[in-house]
mmCIF file of C-alpha atoms in Angstrom:
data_model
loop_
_atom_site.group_PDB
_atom_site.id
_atom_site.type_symbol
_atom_site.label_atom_id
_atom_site.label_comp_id
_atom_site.label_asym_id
_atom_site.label_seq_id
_atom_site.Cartn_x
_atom_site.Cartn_y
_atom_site.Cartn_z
ATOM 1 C CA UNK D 22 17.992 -1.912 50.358
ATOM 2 C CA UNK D 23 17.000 -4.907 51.116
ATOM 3 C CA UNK D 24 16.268 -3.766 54.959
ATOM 4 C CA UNK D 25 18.085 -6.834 56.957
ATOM 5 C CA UNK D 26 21.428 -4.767 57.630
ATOM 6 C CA UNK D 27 21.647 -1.127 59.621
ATOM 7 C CA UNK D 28 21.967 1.806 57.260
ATOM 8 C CA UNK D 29 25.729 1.884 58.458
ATOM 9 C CA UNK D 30 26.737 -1.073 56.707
ATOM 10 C CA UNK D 31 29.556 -1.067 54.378
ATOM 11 C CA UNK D 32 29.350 -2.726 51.392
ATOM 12 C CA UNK D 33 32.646 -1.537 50.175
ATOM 13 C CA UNK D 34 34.130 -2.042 53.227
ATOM 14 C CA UNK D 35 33.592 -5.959 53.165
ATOM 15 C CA UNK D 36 34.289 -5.747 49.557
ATOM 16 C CA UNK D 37 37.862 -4.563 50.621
ATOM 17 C CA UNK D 38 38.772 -7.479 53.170
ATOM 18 C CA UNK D 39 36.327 -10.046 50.920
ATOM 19 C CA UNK D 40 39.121 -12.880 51.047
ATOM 20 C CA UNK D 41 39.639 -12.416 54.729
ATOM 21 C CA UNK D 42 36.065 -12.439 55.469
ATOM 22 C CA UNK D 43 36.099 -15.403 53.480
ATOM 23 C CA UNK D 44 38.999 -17.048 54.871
ATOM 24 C CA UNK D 45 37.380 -16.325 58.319
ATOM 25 C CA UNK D 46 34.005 -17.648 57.589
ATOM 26 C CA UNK D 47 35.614 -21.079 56.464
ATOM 27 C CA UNK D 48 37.899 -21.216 59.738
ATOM 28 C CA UNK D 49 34.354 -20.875 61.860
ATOM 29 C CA UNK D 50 32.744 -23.185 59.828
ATOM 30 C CA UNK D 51 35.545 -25.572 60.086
ATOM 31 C CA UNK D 52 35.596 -25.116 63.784
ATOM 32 C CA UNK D 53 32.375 -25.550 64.370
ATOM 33 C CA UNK D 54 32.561 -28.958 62.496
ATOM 34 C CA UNK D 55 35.066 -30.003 65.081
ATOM 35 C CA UNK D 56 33.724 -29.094 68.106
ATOM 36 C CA UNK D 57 30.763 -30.741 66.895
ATOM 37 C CA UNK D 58 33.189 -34.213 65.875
ATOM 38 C CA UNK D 59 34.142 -33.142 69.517
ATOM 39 C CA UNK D 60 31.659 -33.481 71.457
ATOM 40 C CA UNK D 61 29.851 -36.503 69.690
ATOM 41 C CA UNK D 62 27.314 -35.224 67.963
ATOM 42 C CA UNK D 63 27.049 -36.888 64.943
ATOM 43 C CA UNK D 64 28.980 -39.819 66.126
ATOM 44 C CA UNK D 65 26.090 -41.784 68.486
ATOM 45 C CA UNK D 66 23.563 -44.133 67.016
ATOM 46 C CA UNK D 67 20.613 -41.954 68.260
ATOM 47 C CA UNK D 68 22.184 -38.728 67.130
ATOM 48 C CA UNK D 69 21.746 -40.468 63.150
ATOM 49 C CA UNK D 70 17.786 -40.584 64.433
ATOM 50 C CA UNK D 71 17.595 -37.184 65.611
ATOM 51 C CA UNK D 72 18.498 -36.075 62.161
ATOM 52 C CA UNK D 73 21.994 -34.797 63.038
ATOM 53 C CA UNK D 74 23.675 -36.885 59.744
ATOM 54 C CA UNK D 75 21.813 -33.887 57.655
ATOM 55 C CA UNK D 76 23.251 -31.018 59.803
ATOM 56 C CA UNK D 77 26.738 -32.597 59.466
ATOM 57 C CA UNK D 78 25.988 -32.948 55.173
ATOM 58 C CA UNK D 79 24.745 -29.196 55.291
ATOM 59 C CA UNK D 80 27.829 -28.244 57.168
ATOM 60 C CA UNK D 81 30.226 -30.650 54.999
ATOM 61 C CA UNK D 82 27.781 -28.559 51.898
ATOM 62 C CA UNK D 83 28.915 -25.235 53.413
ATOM 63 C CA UNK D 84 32.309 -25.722 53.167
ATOM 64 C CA UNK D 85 32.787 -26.792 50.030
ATOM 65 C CA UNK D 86 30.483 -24.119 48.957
ATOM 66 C CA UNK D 87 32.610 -21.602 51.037
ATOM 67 C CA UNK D 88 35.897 -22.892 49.168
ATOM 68 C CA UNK D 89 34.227 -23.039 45.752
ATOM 69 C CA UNK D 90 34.194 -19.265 46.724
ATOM 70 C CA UNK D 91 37.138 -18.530 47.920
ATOM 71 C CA UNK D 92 38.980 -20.259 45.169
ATOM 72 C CA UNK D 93 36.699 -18.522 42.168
ATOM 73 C CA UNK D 94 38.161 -15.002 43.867
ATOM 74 C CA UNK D 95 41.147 -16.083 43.850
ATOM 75 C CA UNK D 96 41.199 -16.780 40.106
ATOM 76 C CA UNK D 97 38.747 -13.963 39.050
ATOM 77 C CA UNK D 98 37.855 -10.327 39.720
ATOM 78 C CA UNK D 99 34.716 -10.460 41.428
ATOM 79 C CA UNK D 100 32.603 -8.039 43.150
ATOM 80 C CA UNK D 101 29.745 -8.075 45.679
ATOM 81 C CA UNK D 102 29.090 -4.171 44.888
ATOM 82 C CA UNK D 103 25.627 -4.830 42.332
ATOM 83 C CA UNK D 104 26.837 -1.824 40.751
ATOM 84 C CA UNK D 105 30.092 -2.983 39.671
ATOM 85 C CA UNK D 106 30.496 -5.180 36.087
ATOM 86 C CA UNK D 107 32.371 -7.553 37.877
ATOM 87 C CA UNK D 108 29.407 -8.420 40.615
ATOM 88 C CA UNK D 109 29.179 -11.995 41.635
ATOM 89 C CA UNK D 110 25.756 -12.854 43.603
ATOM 90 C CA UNK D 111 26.721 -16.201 44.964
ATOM 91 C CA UNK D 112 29.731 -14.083 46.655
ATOM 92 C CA UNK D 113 27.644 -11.032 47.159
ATOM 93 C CA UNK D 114 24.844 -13.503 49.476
ATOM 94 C CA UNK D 115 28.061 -15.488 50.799
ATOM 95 C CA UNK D 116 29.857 -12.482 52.204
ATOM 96 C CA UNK D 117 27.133 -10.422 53.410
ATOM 97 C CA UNK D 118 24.017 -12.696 53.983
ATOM 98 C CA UNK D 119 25.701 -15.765 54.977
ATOM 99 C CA UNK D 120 23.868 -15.896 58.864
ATOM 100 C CA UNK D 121 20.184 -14.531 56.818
ATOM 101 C CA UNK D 122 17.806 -16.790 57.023
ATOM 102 C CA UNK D 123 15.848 -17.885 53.691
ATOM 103 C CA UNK D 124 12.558 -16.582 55.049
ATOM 104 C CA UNK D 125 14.486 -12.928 56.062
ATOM 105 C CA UNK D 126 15.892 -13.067 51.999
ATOM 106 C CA UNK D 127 12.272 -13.971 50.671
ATOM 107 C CA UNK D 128 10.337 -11.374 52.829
ATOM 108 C CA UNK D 129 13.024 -8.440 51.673
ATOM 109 C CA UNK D 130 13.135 -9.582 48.234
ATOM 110 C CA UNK D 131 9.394 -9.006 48.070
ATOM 111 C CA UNK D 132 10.084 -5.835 49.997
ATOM 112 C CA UNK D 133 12.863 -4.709 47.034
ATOM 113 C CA UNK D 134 10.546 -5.818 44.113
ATOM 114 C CA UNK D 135 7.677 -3.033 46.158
ATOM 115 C CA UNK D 136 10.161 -0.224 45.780
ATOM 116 C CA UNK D 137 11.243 -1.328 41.904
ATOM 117 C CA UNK D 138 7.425 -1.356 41.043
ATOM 118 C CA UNK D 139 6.962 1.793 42.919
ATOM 119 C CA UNK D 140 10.022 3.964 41.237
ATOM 120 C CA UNK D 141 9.000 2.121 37.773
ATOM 121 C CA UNK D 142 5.278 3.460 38.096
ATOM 122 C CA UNK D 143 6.906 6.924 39.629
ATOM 123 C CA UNK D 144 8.902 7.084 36.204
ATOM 124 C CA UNK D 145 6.304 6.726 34.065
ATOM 125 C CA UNK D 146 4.425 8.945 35.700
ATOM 126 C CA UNK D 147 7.119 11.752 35.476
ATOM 127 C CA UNK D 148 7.175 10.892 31.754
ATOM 128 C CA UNK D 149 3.911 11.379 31.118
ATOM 129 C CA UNK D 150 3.509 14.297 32.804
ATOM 130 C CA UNK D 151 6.525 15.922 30.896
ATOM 131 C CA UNK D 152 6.134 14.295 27.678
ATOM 132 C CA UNK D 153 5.413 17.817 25.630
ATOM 133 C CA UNK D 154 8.974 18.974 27.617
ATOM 134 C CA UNK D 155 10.693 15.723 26.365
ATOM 135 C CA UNK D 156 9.251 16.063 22.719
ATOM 136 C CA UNK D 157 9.851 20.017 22.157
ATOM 137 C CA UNK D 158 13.765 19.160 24.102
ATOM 138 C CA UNK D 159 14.124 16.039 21.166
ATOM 139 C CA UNK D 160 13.022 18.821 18.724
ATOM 140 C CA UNK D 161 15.895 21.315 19.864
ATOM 141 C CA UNK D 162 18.399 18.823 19.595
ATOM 142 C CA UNK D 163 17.235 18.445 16.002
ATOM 143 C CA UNK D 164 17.552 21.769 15.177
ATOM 144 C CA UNK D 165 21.228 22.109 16.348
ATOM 145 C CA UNK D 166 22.176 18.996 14.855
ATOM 146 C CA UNK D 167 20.747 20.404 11.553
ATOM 147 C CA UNK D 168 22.326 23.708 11.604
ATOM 148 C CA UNK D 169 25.209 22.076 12.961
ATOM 149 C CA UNK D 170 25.568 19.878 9.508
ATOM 150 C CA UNK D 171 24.353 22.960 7.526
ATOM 151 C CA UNK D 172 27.683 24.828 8.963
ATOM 152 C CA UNK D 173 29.671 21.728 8.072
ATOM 153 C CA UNK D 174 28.345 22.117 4.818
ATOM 154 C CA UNK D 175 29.806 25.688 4.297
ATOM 155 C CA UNK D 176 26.134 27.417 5.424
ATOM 156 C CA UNK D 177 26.570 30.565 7.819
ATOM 157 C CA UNK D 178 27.030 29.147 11.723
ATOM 158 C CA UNK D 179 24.209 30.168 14.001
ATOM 159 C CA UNK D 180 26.669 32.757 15.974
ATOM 160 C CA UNK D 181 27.150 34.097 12.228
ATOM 161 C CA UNK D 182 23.832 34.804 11.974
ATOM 162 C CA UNK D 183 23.357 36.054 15.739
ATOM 163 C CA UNK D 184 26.490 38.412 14.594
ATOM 164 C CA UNK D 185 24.482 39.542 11.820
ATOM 165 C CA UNK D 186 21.441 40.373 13.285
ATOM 166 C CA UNK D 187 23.099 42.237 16.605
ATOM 167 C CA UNK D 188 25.656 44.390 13.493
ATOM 168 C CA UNK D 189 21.712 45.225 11.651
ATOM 169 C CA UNK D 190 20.702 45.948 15.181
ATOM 170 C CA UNK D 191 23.351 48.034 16.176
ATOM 171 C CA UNK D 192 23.000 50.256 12.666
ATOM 172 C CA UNK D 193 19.090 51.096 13.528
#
């Protein structure tokens, strides 16, 4: 819905292998923490400059964020379907937006918001333009649930009376 992933995607497919995924995503991230120890990076007096310190504190951020995730999993039953009771957003956005950027969330957020407004205004315009349907329908289901506590109440049963008037029918 939100228009960043092809119309193949799986949702319940990554819901399936969600701790692998997750296990996965920390290994990278951990990887790419060393290679970056590795090759000196963060380690040089001009790298601390260059402002290489924050990238290592987002990354160091990441992971614990990553294992804060795996771990809650682990302990609960979470989901990242939105239609499921048991949907978790922060593993929903780790799991299948973890590469998005923020401006790529923001721009199809405001994209998803369009199409709530425009099936909100496309429902009240439905209901308006059956509301003498919807009345005469709430009307109906009066009338059965009337004669259907009249027939509780030891008064004839609408098939009774149908009965009756197809025997008088029948005698003509």
């Amino acid at each position: 819905p939100l228009s960043i992933h092809p119309d193949s995607f799986d949702l319940r497919g990554i819901q399936s292998q969600q701790m692998d995924l997750l296990g996965q995503a920390l290994m990278d991230l951990e990887e790419r923490m060393n290679n970056e120890a590795d090759a000196g990076t963060y380690h040089s007096e001009s790298a601390i400059g260059d402002g290489n310190v924050d990238h290592v504190v987002s990354l160091g951020a990441q992971r614990m964020a990553l294992e804060a995730v795996l771990e809650r999993i682990q302990d609960e039953d979470t989901s990242i379907l939105p239609t499921d009771p048991n949907f978790d957003p922060l593993t929903f956005l780790t799991l299948v937006h973890r590469n998005t950027s923020f401006e790529e969330l923001s721009r199809s957020i405001d994209m998803l918001s369009s199409k709530t407004d425009n099936q909100y205004k496309r429902q009240q315009k439905i209901v308006r333009d059956n509301f003498a349907l919807f009345v005469r329908c709430a009307d109906g289901i009066d009338i059965v649930a009337e004669q259907t506590a009249d027939n509780r109440s030891g008064k004839k049963s609408v098939k009774a009376q149908l009965n009756k008037l197809d025997d008088l029918a029948a005698a003509c």
